[in-house]
Coordinates of C-alpha atoms and ligand atoms in Angstrom, one line a residue:
X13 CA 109.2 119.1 75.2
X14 CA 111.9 121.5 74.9
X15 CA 115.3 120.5 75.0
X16 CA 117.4 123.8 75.9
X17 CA 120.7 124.1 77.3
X18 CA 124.1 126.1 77.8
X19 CA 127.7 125.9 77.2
X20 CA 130.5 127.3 78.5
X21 CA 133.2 127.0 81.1
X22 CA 132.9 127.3 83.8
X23 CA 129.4 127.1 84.6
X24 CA 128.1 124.9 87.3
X25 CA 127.1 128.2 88.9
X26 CA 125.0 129.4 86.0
X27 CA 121.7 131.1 87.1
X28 CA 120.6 130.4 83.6
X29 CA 118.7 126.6 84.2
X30 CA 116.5 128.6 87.2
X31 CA 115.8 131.6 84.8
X32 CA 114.7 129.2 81.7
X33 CA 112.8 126.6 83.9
X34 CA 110.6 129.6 85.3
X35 CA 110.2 130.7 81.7
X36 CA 109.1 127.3 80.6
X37 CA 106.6 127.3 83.7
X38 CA 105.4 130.7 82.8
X39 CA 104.8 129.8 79.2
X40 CA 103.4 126.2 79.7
X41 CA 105.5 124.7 78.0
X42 CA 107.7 121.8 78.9
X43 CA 110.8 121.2 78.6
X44 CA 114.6 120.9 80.0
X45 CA 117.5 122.9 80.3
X46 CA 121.0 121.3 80.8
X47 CA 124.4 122.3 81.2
X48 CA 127.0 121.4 79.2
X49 CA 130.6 122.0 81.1
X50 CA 133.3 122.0 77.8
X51 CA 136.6 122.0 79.9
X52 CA 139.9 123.2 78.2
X53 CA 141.3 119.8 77.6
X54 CA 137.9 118.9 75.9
X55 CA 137.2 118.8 72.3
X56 CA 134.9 121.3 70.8
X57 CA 134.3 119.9 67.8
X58 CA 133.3 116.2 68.9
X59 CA 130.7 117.9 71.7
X60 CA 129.1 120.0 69.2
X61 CA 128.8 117.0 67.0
X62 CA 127.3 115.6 70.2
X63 CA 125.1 118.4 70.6
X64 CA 123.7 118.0 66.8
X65 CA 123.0 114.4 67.8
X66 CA 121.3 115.0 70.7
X67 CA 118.8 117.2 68.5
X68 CA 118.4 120.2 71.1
X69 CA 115.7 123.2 70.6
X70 CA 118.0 125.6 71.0
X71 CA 121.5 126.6 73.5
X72 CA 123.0 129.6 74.9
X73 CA 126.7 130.1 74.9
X74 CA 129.0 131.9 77.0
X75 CA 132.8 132.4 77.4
X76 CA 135.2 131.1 76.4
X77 CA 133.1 129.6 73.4
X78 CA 131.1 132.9 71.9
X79 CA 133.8 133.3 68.9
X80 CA 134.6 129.7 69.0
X81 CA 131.2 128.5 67.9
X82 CA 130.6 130.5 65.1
X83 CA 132.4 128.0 62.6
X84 CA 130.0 125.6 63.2
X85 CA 126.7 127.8 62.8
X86 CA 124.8 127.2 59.5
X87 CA 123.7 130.9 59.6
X88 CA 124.2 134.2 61.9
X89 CA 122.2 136.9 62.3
X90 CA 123.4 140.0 61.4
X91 CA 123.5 141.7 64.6
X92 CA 125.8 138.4 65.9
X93 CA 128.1 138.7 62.6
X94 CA 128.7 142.6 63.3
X95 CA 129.5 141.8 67.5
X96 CA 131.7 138.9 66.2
X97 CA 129.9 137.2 69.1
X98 CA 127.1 134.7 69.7
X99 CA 125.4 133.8 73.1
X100 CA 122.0 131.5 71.4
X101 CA 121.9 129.2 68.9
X102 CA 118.3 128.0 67.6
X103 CA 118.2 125.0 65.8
X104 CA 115.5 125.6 62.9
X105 CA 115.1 121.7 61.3
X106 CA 118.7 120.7 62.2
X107 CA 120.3 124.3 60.7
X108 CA 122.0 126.3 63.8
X109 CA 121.3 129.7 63.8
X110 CA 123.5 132.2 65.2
X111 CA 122.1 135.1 67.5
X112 CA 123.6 137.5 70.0
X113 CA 121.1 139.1 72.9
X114 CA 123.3 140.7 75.5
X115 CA 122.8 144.1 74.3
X116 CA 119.7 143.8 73.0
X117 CA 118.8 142.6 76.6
X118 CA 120.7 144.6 78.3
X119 CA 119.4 147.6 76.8
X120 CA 115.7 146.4 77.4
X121 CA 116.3 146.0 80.9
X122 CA 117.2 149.3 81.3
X123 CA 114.2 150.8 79.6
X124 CA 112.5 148.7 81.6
X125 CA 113.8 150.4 84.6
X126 CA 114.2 154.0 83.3
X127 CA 111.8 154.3 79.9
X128 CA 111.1 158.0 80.8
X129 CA 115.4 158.7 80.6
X130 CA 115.8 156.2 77.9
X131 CA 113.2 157.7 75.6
X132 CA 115.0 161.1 75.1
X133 CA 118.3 159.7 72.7
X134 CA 119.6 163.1 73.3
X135 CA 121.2 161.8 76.8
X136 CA 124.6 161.9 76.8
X137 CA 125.6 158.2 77.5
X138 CA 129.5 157.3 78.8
X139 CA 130.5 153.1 78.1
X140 CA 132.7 152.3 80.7
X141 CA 134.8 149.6 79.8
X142 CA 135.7 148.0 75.9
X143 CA 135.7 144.4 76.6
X144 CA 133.1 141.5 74.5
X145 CA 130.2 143.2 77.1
X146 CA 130.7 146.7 76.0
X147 CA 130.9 145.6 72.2
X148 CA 126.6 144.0 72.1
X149 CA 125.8 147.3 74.6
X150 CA 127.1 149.6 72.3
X151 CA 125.7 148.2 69.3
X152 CA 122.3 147.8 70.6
X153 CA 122.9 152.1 72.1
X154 CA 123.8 152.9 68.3
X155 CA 120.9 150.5 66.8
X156 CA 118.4 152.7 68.7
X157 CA 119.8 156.0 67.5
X158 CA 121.7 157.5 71.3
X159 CA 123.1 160.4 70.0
X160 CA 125.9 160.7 71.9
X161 CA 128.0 157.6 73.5
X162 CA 131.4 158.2 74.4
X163 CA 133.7 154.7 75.4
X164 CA 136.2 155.1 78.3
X165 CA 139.1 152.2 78.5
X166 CA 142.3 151.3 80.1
X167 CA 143.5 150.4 76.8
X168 CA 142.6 153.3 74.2
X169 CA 142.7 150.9 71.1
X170 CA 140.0 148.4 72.2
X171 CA 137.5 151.4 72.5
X172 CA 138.5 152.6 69.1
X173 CA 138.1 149.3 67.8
X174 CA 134.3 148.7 68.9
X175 CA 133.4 152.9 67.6
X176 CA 133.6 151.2 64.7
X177 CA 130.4 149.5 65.0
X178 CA 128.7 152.5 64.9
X179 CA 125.4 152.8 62.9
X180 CA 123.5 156.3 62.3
X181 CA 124.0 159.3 63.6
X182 CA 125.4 158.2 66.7
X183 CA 129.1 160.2 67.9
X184 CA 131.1 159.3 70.3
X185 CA 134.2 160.3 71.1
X186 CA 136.9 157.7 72.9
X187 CA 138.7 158.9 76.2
X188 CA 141.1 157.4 78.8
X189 CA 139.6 156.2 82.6
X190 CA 141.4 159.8 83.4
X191 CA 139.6 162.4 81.0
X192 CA 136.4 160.2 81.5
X193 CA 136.5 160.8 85.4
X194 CA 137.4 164.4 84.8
X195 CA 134.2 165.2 82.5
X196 CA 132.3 162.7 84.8
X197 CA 129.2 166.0 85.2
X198 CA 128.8 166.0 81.1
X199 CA 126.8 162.5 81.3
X200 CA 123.3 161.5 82.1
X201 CA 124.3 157.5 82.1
X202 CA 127.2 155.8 82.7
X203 CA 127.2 152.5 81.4
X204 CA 130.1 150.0 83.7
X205 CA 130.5 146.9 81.5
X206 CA 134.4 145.7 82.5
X207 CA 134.9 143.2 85.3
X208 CA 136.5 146.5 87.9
X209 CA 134.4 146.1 91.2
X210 CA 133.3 142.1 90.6
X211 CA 133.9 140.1 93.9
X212 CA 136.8 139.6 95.6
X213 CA 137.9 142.9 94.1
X214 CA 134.8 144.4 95.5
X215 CA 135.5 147.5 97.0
X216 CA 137.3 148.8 93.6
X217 CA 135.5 151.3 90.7
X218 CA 136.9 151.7 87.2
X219 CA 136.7 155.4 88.0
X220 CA 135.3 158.0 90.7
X221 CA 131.6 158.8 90.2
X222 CA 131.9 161.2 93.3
X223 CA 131.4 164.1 90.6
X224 CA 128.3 163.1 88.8
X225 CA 125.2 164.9 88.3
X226 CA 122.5 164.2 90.7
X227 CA 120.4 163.8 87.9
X228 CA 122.3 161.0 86.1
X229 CA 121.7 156.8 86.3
X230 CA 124.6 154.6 87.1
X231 CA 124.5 151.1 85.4
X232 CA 126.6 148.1 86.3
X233 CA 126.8 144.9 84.7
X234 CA 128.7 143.6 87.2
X235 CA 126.4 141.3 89.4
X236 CA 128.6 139.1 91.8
X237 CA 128.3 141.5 94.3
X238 CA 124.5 143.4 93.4
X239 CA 125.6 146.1 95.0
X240 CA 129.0 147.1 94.2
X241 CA 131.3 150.1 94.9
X242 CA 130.3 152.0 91.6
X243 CA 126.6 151.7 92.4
X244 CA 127.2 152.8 96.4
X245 CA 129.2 155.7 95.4
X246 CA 126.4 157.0 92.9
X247 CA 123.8 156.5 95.3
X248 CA 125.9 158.6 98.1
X249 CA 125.4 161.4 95.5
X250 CA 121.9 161.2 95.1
X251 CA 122.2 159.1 91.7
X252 CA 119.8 156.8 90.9
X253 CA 121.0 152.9 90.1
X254 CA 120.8 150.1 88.0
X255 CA 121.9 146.5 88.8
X256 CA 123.6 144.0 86.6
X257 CA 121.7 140.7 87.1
X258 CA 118.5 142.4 85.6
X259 CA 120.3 142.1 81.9
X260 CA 120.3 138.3 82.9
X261 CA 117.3 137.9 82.9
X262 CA 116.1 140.1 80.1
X263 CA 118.9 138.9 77.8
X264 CA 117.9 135.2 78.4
X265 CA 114.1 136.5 77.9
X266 CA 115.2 137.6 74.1
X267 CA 116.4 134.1 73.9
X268 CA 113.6 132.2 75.2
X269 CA 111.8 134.3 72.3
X270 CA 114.0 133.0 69.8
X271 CA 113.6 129.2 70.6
X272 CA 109.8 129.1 71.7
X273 CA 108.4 132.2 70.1
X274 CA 107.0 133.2 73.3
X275 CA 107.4 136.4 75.0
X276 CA 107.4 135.6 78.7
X277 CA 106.3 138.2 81.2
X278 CA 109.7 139.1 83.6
X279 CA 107.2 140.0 87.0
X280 CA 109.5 139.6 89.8
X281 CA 112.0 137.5 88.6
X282 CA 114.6 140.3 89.2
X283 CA 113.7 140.2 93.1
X284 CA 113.9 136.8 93.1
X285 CA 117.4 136.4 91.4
X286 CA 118.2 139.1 93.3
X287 CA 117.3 137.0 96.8
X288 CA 119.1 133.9 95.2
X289 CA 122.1 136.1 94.7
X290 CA 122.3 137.5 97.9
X291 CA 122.1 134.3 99.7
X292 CA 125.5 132.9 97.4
Ligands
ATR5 P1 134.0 140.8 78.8 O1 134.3 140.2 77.5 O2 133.3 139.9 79.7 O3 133.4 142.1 78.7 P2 136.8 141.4 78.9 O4 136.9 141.3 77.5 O5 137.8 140.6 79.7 O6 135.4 141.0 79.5 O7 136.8 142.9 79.2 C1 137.1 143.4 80.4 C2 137.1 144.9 80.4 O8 137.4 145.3 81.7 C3 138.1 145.6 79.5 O9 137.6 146.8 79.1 C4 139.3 145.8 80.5 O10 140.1 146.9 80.1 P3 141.3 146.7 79.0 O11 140.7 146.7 77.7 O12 142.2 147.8 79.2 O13 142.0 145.4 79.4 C5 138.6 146.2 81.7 N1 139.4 146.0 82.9 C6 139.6 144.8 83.5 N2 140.4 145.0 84.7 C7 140.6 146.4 84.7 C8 141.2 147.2 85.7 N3 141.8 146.8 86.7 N4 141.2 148.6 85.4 C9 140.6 149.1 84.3 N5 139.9 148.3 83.4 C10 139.9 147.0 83.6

């Protein structure tokens, strides 16, 4: 019986107990998944001494917490250490274990969607965006050798700050939201990880895509609406489109990997998250 769970704040709305109680059905196993709300005026310290009690599998974490916890981990994987972020913990014989999977998932949800595109690392890849998001994407874009990932931000110095993750031979080059729209036809993905076109604001794009290539993929990892302005625009051009709640999924897949072992098969999962979405 596996005893999984989350924390973070807030998350009553979390989509992550439906994704890991189809994983645990898919795999066989059993087991539960629980959420566990940490409010600002809550300690931390005495619910993760609750949560070593309680003798849990493994957790995810999310914000505000994915700095906070690492203090109390026994060990981080490197990948996690570098990101300066952790969203699963596995509990290997009462050690925590510190992991990060957002861009590893997020990047594997992609390929999923586009492996032909993805295969040549000679694409010209634009981050939109420099927030905790765009820190595990571009790690996980350098980690696979892209040659060429640029980072467009507001503010200048948080895109120069994650470059500096950079592994290999990957260059990138760091621009403002206004020299990124103007060179918009120079990429072949555009990468949107900040929180510009998430509802109610949901009519607004970090920048213009109106001048893209035809050729080129729009990503968002915005998913609250599926569908957002960025997306519509890039699909008005002829662009083809990638939605945010896929790396949901395939992020909480690499976890499930981590706690069980298992590699669970995604099937349509994505349709039907998308459906659970749409009817919010
Ligand atoms: P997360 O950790 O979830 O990725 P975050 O750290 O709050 O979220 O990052 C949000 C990103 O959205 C940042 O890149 C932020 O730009 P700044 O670094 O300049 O703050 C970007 N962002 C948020 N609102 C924006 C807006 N109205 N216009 C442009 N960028 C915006």
């Amino acid at each position: 019986m596996y005893q999984l769970g989350l924390i973070g704040y807030p998350i009553k709305h979390s989509l992550s107990p439906w994704i890991h109680e189809q994983f645990l059905k898919k795999a066989n196993l059993s087991g539960r998944y629980t959420l566990f709300e940490i409010g600002p005026n809550e300690s931390f310290a005495q619910v993760m001494e609750e949560l070593k009690r309680k003798e849990l599998d493994g957790f995810n974490v999310t914000v505000p917490y994915k700095q906070t916890i690492i203090p109390y981990l026994d060990e981080i994987d490197t990948e996690a250490e570098s990101i300066g972020a952790v969203n699963t913990v596995l509990n290997d014989n009462g050690r925590w274990i510190g992991y990060n999977t957002d861009g590893k998932g997020y990047l594997r949800a992609l390929e999923n969607k586009f492996p032909k595109l993805l295969a040549d690392k000679t694409n010209k890849i634009l981050i939109l965006g420099a927030g905790g998001a765009a820190r595990g994407i571009y790690y996980a874009l350098t980690a696979s050798d892209f040659e060429y990932v640029d980072i467009a931000n507001r503010t200048i110095e948080s895109a120069s700050h994650i470059a500096k993750l950079k592994m290999g031979k990957t260059k990138t080059e760091i621009l403002s939201l206004i020299e990124a729209e103007n060179k918009v036809k120079e990429y072949d993905i555009f990468i949107q990880t900040s929180s510009v076109g998430m509802n109610p604001n949901h009519e607004d794009t970090i920048i213009s895509v109106n001048d893209i290539k035809k050729t080129s993929i729009v990503s968002d990892i915005v998913y609250q609406p599926i569908d957002t302005a960025i997306l519509r625009q890039a699909r008005s051009v002829g662009a083809a489109v990638h939605f945010g709640h896929t790396m949901l999924i395939y992020q909480a897949q690499y976890a499930f990997e981590i706690w069980t072992g298992k590699r669970v098969s995604i099937g349509s999962m994505d349709k039907e998250l998308q459906l659970i979405l749409e009817g919010r």
